mmCIF file with all atom_site columns, C-alpha atoms in Angstrom:
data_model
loop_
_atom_site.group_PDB
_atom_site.id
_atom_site.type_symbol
_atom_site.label_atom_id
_atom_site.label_alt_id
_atom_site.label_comp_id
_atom_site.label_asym_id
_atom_site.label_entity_id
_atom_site.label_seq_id
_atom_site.pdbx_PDB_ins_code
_atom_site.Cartn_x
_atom_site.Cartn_y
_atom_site.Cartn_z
_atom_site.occupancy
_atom_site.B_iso_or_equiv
_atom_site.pdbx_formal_charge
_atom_site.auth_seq_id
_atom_site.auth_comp_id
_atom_site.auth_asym_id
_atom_site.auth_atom_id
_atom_site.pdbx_PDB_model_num
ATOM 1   C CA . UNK A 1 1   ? -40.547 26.073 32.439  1.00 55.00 ? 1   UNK A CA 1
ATOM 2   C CA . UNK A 1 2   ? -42.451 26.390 29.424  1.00 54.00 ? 2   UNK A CA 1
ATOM 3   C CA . UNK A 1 3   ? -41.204 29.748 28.696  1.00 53.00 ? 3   UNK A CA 1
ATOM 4   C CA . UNK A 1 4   ? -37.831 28.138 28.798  1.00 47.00 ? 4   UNK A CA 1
ATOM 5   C CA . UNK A 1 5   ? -38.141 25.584 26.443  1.00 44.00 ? 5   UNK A CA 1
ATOM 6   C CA . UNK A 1 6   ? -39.692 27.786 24.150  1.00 44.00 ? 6   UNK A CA 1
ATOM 7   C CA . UNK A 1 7   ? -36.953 30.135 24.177  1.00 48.00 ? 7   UNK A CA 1
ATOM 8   C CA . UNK A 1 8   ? -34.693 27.268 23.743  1.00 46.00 ? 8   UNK A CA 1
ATOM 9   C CA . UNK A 1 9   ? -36.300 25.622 20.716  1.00 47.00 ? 9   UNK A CA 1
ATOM 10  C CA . UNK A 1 10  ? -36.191 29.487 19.235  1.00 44.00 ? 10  UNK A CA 1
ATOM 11  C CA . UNK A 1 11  ? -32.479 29.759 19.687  1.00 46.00 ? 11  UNK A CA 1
ATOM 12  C CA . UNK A 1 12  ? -32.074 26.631 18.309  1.00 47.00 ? 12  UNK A CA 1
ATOM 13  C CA . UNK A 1 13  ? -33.513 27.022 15.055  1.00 46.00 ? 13  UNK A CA 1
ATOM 14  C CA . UNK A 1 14  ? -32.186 30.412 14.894  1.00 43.00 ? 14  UNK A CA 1
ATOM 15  C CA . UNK A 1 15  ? -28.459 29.271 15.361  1.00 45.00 ? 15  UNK A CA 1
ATOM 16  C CA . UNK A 1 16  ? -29.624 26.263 12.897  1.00 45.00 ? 16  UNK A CA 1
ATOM 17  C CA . UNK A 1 17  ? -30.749 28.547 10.352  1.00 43.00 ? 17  UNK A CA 1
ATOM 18  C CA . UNK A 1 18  ? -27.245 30.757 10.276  1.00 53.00 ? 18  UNK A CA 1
ATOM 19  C CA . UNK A 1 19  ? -25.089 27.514 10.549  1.00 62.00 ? 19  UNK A CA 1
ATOM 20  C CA . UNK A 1 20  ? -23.188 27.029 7.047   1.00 83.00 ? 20  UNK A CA 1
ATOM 21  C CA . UNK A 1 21  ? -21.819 24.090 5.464   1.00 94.00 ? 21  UNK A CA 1
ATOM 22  C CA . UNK A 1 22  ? -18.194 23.689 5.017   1.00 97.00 ? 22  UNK A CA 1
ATOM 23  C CA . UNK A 1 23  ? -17.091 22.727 1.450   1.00 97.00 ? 23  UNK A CA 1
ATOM 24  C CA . UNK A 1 24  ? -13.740 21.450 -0.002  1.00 98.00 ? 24  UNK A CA 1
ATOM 25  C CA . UNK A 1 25  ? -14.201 22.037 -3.970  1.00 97.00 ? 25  UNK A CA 1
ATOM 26  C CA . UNK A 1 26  ? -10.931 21.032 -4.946  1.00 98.00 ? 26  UNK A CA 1
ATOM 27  C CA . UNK A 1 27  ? -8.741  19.516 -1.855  1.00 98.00 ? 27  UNK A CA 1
ATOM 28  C CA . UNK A 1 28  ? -11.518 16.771 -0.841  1.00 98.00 ? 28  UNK A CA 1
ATOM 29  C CA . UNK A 1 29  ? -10.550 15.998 2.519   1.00 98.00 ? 29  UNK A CA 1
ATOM 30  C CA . UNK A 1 30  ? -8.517  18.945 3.844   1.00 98.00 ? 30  UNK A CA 1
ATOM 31  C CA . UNK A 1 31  ? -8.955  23.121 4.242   1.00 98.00 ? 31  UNK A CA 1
ATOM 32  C CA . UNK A 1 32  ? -12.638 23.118 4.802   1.00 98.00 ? 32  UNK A CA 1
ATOM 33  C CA . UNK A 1 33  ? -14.003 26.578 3.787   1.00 98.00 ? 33  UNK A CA 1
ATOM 34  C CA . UNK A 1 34  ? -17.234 28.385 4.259   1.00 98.00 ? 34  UNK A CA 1
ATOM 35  C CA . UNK A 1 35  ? -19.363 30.615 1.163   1.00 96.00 ? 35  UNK A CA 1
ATOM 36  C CA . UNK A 1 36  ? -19.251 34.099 2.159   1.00 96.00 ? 36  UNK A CA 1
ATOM 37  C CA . UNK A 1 37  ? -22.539 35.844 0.988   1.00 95.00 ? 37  UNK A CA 1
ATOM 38  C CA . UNK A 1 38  ? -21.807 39.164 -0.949  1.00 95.00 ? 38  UNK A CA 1
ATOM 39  C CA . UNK A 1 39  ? -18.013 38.476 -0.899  1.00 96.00 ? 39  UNK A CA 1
ATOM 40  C CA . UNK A 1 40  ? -15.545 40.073 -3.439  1.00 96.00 ? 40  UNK A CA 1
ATOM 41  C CA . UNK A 1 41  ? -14.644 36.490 -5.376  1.00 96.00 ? 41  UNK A CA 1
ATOM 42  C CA . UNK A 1 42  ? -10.928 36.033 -7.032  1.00 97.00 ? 42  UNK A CA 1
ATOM 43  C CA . UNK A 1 43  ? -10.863 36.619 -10.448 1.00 97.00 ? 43  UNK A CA 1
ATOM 44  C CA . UNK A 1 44  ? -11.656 33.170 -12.407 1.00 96.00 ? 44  UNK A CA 1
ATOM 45  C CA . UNK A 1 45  ? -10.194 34.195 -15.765 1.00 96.00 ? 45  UNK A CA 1
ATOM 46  C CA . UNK A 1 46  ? -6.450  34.866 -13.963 1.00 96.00 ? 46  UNK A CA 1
ATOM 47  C CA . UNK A 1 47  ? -3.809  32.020 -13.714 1.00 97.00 ? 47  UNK A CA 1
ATOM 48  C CA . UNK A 1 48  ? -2.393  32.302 -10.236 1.00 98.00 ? 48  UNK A CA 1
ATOM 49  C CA . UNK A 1 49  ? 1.095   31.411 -9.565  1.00 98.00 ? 49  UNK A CA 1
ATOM 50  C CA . UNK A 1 50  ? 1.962   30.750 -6.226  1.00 98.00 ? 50  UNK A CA 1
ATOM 51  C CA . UNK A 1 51  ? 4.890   29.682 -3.686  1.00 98.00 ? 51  UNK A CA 1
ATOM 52  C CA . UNK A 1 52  ? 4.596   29.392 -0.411  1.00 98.00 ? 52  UNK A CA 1
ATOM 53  C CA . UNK A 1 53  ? 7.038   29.697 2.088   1.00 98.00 ? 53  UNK A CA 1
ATOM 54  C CA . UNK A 1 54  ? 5.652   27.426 4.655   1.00 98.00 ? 54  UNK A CA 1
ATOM 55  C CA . UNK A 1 55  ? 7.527   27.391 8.057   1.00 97.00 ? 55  UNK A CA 1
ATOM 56  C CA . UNK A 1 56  ? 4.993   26.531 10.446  1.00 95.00 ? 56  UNK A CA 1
ATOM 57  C CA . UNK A 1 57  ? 5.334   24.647 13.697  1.00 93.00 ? 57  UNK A CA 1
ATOM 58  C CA . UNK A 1 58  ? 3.056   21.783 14.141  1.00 92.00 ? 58  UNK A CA 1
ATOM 59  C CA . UNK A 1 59  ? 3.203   21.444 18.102  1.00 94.00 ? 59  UNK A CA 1
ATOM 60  C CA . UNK A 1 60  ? 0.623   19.170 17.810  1.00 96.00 ? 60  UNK A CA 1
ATOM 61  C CA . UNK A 1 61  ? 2.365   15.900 16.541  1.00 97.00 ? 61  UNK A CA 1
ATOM 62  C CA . UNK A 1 62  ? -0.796  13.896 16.009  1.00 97.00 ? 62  UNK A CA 1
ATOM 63  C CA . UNK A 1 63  ? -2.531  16.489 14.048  1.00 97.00 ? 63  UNK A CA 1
ATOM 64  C CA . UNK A 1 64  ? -2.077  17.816 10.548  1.00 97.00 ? 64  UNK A CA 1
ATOM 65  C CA . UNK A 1 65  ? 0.405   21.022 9.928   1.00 97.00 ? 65  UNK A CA 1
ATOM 66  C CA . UNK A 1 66  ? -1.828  24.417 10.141  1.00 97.00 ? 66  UNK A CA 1
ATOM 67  C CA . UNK A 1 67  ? 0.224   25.717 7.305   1.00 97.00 ? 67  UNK A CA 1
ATOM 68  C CA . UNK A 1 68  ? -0.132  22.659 5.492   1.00 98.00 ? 68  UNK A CA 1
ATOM 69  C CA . UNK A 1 69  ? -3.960  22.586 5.688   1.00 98.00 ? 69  UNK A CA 1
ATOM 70  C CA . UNK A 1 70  ? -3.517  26.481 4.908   1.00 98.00 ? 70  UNK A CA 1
ATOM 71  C CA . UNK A 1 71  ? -2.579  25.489 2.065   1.00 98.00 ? 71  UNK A CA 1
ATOM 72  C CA . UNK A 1 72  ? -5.583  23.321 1.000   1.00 98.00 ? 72  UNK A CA 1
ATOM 73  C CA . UNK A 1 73  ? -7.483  25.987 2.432   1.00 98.00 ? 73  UNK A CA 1
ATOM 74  C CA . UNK A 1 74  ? -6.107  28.624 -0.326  1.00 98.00 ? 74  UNK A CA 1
ATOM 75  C CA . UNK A 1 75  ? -6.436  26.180 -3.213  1.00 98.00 ? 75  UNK A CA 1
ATOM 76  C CA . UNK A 1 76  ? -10.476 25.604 -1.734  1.00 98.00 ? 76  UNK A CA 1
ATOM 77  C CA . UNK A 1 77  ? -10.972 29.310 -1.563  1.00 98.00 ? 77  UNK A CA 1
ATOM 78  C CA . UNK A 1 78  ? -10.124 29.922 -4.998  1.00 98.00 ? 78  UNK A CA 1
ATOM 79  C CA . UNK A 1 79  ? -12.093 27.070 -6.245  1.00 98.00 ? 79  UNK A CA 1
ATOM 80  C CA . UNK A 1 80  ? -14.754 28.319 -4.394  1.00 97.00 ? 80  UNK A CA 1
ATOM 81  C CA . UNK A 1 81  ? -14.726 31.743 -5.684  1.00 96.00 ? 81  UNK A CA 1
ATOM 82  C CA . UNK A 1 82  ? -14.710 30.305 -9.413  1.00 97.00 ? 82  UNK A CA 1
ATOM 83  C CA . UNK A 1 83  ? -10.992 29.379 -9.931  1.00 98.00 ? 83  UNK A CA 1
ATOM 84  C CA . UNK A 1 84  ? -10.413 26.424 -11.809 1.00 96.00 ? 84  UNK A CA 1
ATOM 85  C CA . UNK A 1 85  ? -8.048  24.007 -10.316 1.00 95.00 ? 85  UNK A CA 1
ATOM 86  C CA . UNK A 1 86  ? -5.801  24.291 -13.887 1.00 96.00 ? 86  UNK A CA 1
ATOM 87  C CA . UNK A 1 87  ? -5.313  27.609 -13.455 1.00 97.00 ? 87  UNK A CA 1
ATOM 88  C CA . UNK A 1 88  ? -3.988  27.409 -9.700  1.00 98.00 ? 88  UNK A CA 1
ATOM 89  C CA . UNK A 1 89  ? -0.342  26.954 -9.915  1.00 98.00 ? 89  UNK A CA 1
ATOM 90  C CA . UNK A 1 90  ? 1.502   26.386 -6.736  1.00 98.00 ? 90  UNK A CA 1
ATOM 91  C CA . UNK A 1 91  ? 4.065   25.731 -5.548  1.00 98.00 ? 91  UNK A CA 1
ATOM 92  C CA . UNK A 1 92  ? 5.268   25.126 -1.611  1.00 98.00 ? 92  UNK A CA 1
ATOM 93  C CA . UNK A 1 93  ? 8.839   25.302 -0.120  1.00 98.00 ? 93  UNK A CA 1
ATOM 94  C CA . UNK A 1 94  ? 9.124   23.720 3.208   1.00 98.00 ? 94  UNK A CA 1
ATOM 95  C CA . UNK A 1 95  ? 11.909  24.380 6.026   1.00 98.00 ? 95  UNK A CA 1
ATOM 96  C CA . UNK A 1 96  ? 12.072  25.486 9.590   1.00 97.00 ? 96  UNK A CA 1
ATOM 97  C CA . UNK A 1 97  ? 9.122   24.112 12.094  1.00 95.00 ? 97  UNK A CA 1
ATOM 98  C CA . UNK A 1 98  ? 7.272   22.688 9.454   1.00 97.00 ? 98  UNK A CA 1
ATOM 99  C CA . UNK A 1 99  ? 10.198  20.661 8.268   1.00 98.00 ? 99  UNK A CA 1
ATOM 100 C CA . UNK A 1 100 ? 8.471   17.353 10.260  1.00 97.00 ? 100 UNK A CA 1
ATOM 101 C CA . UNK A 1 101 ? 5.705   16.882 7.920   1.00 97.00 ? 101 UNK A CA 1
ATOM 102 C CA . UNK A 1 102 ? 8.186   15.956 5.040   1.00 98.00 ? 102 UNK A CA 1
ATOM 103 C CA . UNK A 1 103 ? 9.029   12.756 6.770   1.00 98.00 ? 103 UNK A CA 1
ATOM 104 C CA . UNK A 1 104 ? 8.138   9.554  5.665   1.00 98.00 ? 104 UNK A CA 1
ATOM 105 C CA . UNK A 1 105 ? 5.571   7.549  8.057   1.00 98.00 ? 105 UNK A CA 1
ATOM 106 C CA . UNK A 1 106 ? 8.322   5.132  9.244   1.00 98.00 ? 106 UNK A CA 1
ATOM 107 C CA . UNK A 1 107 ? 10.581  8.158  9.919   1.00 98.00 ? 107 UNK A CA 1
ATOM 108 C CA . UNK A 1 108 ? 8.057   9.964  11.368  1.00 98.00 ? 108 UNK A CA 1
ATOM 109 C CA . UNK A 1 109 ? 7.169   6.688  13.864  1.00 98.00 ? 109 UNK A CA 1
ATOM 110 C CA . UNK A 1 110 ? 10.415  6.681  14.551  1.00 97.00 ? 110 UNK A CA 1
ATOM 111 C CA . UNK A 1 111 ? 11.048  9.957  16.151  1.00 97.00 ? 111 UNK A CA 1
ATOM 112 C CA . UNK A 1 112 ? 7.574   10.550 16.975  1.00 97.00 ? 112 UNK A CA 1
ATOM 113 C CA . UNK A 1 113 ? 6.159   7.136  17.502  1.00 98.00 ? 113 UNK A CA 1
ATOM 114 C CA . UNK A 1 114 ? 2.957   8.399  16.152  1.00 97.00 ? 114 UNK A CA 1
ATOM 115 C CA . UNK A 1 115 ? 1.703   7.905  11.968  1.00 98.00 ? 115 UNK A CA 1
ATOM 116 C CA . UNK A 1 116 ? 2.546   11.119 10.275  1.00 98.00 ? 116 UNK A CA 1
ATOM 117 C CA . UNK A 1 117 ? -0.818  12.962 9.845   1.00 98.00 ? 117 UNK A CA 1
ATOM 118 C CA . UNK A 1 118 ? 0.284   14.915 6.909   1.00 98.00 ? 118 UNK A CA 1
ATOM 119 C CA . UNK A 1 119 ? 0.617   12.077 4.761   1.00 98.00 ? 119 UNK A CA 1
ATOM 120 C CA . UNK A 1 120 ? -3.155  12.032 2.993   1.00 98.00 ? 120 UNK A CA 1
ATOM 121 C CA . UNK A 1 121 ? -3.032  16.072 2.632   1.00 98.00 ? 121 UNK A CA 1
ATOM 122 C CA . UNK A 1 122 ? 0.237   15.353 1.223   1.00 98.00 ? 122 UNK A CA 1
ATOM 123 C CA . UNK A 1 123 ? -0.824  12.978 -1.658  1.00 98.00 ? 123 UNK A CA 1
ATOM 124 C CA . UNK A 1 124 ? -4.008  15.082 -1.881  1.00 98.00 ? 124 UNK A CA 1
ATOM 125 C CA . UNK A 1 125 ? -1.963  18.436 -2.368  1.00 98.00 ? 125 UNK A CA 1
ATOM 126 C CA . UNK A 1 126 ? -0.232  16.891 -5.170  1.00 98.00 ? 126 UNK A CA 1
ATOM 127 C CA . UNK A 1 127 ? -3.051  14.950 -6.795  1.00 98.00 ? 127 UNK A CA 1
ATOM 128 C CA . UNK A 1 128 ? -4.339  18.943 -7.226  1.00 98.00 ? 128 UNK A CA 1
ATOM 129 C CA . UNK A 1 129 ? -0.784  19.524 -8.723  1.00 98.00 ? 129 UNK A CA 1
ATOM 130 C CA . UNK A 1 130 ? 1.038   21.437 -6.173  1.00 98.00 ? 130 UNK A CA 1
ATOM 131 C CA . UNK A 1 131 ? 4.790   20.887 -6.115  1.00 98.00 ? 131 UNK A CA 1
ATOM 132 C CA . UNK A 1 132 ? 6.425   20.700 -3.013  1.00 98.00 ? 132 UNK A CA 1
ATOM 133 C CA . UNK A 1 133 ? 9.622   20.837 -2.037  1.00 98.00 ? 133 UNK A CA 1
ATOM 134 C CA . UNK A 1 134 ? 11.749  20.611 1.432   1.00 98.00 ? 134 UNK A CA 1
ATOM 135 C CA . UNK A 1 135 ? 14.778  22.963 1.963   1.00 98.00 ? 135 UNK A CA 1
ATOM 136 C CA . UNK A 1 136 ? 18.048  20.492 2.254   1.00 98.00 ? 136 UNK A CA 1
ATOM 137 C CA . UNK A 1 137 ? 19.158  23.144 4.650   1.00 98.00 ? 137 UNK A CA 1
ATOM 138 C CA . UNK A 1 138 ? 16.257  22.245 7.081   1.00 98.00 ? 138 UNK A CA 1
ATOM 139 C CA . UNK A 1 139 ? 17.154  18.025 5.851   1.00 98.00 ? 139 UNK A CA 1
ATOM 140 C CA . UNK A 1 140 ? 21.136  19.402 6.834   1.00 98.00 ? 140 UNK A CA 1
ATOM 141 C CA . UNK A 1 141 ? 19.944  20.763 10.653  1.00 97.00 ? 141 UNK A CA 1
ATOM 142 C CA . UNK A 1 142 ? 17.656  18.499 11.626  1.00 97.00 ? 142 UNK A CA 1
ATOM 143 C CA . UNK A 1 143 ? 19.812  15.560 10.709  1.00 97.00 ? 143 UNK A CA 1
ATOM 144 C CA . UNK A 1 144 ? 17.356  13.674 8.467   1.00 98.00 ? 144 UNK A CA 1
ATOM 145 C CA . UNK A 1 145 ? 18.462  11.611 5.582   1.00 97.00 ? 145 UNK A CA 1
ATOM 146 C CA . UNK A 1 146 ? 17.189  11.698 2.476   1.00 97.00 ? 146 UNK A CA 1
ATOM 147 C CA . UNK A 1 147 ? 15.561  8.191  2.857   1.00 98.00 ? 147 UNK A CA 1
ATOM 148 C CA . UNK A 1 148 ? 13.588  9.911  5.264   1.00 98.00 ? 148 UNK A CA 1
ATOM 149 C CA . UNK A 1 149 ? 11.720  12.094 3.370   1.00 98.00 ? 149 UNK A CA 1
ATOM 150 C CA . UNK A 1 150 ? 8.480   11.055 1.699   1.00 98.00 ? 150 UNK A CA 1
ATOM 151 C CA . UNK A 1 151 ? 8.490   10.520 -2.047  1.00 98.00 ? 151 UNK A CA 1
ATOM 152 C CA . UNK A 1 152 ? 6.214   13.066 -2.794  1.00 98.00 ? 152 UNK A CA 1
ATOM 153 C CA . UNK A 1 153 ? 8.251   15.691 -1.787  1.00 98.00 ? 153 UNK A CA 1
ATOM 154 C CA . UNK A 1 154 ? 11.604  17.085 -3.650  1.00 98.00 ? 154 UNK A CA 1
ATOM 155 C CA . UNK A 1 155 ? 14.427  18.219 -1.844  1.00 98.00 ? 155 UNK A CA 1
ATOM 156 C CA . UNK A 1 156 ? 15.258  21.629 -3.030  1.00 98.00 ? 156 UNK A CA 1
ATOM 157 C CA . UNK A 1 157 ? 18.804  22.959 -2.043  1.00 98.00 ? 157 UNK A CA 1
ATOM 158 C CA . UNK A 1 158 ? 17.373  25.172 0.201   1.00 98.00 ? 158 UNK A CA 1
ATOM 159 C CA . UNK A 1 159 ? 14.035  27.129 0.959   1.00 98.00 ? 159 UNK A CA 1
ATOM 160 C CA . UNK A 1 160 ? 15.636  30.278 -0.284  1.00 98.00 ? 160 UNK A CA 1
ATOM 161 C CA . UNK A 1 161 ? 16.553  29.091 -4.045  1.00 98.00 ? 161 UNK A CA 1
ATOM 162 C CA . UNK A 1 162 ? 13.610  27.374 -4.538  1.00 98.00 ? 162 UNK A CA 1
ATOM 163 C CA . UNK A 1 163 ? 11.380  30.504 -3.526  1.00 98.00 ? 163 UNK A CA 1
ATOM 164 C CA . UNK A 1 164 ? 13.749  32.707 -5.621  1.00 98.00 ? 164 UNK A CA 1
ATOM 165 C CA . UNK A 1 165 ? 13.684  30.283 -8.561  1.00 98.00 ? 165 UNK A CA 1
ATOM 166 C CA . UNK A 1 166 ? 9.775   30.750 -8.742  1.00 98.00 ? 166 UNK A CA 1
ATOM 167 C CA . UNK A 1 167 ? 9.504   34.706 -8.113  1.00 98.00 ? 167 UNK A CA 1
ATOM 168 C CA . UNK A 1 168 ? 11.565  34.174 -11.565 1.00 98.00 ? 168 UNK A CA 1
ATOM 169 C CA . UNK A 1 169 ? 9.327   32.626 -13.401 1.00 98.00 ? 169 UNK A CA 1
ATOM 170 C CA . UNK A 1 170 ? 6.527   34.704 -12.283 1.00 98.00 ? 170 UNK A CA 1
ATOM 171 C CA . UNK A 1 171 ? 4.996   33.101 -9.058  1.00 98.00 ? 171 UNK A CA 1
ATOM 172 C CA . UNK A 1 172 ? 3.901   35.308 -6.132  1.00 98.00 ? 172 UNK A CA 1
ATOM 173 C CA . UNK A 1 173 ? 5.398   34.793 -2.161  1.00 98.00 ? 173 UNK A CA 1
ATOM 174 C CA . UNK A 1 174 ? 2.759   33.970 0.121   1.00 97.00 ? 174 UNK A CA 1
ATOM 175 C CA . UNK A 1 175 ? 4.384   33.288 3.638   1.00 96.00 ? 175 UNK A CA 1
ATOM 176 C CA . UNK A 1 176 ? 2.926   30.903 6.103   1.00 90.00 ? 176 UNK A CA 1
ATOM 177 C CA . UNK A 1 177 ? 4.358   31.583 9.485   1.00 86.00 ? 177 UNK A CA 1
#
């Protein structure tokens, strides 16, 4: 028995002493990320430009959208490695499965009878600057009015222009299925 607990209080201390902090340099509350020791860092003098074609599902209706949070996770990461948040420019067009998180929180009650999760990572995303935008298309299939969609979010005419629009002026696709 006293072998046991001895083994026990090593593992312990062993998993204890590996165990990392998450951090969340620029998005507070959202896309937790972990220092990698001896990692290749992004490159703190460039000015990223960057739109995001974010389509994914949320299945889980009382949770935040993965994309979504994959997005606070990117803006972290670059903070992390040395980034400042000025010189992160992005931008985040919205459509398909992900369409949902756009709604506002009596919209969202309404179909889902739940508060929309997204809504703090939402005014947190945009407090760091990101635009973001919902494809009408997406408004169009899903029959949502435009009352429905939460004031922080434009309404572009579709996922495809706005994407477009920004490869135009320089910003690089990142897709989030």
């Amino acid at each position: 028995m006293k072998y046991s607990v001895t083994i026990f209080i090593v593992l312990v201390c062993t998993v204890n002493a590996f165990a990392q902090k998450g951090v969340n340099p620029i998005i507070k509350n959202y896309g937790t990320i972990y220092e990698i020791e001896g990692a290749i860092n992004p490159d703190s003098e460039i000015e990223y430009k960057i739109v995001v074609d974010l389509k994914t599902l949320q299945r889980d209706k009382e949770s935040i959208n993965p994309g979504l949070n994959n997005v606070a996770r990117m803006l972290n990461l670059h903070g992390l490695g040395g980034v400042k948040a000025e010189n992160l420019n992005v931008a985040v067009a919205i459509h398909g499965g992900a369409t949902d998180v756009i709604l506002n929180n009596e919209a969202y009650q309404k179909k889902y009878e739940l508060d929309n999760p997204n809504l703090q990572l939402i005014d947190e995303l945009k407090e760091a600057g990101v635009e973001l935008y919902v494809c009408g298309q997406s408004l169009l299939a899903r029959n949502y009015e435009h009352d429905e969609v939460n004031s922080q979010i434009k309404i572009g005419l579709s996922m495809l222009t706005v994407v477009t629009t920004y490869m135009h002026k320089g910003y690089h696709q990142m897709v989030f299925n």
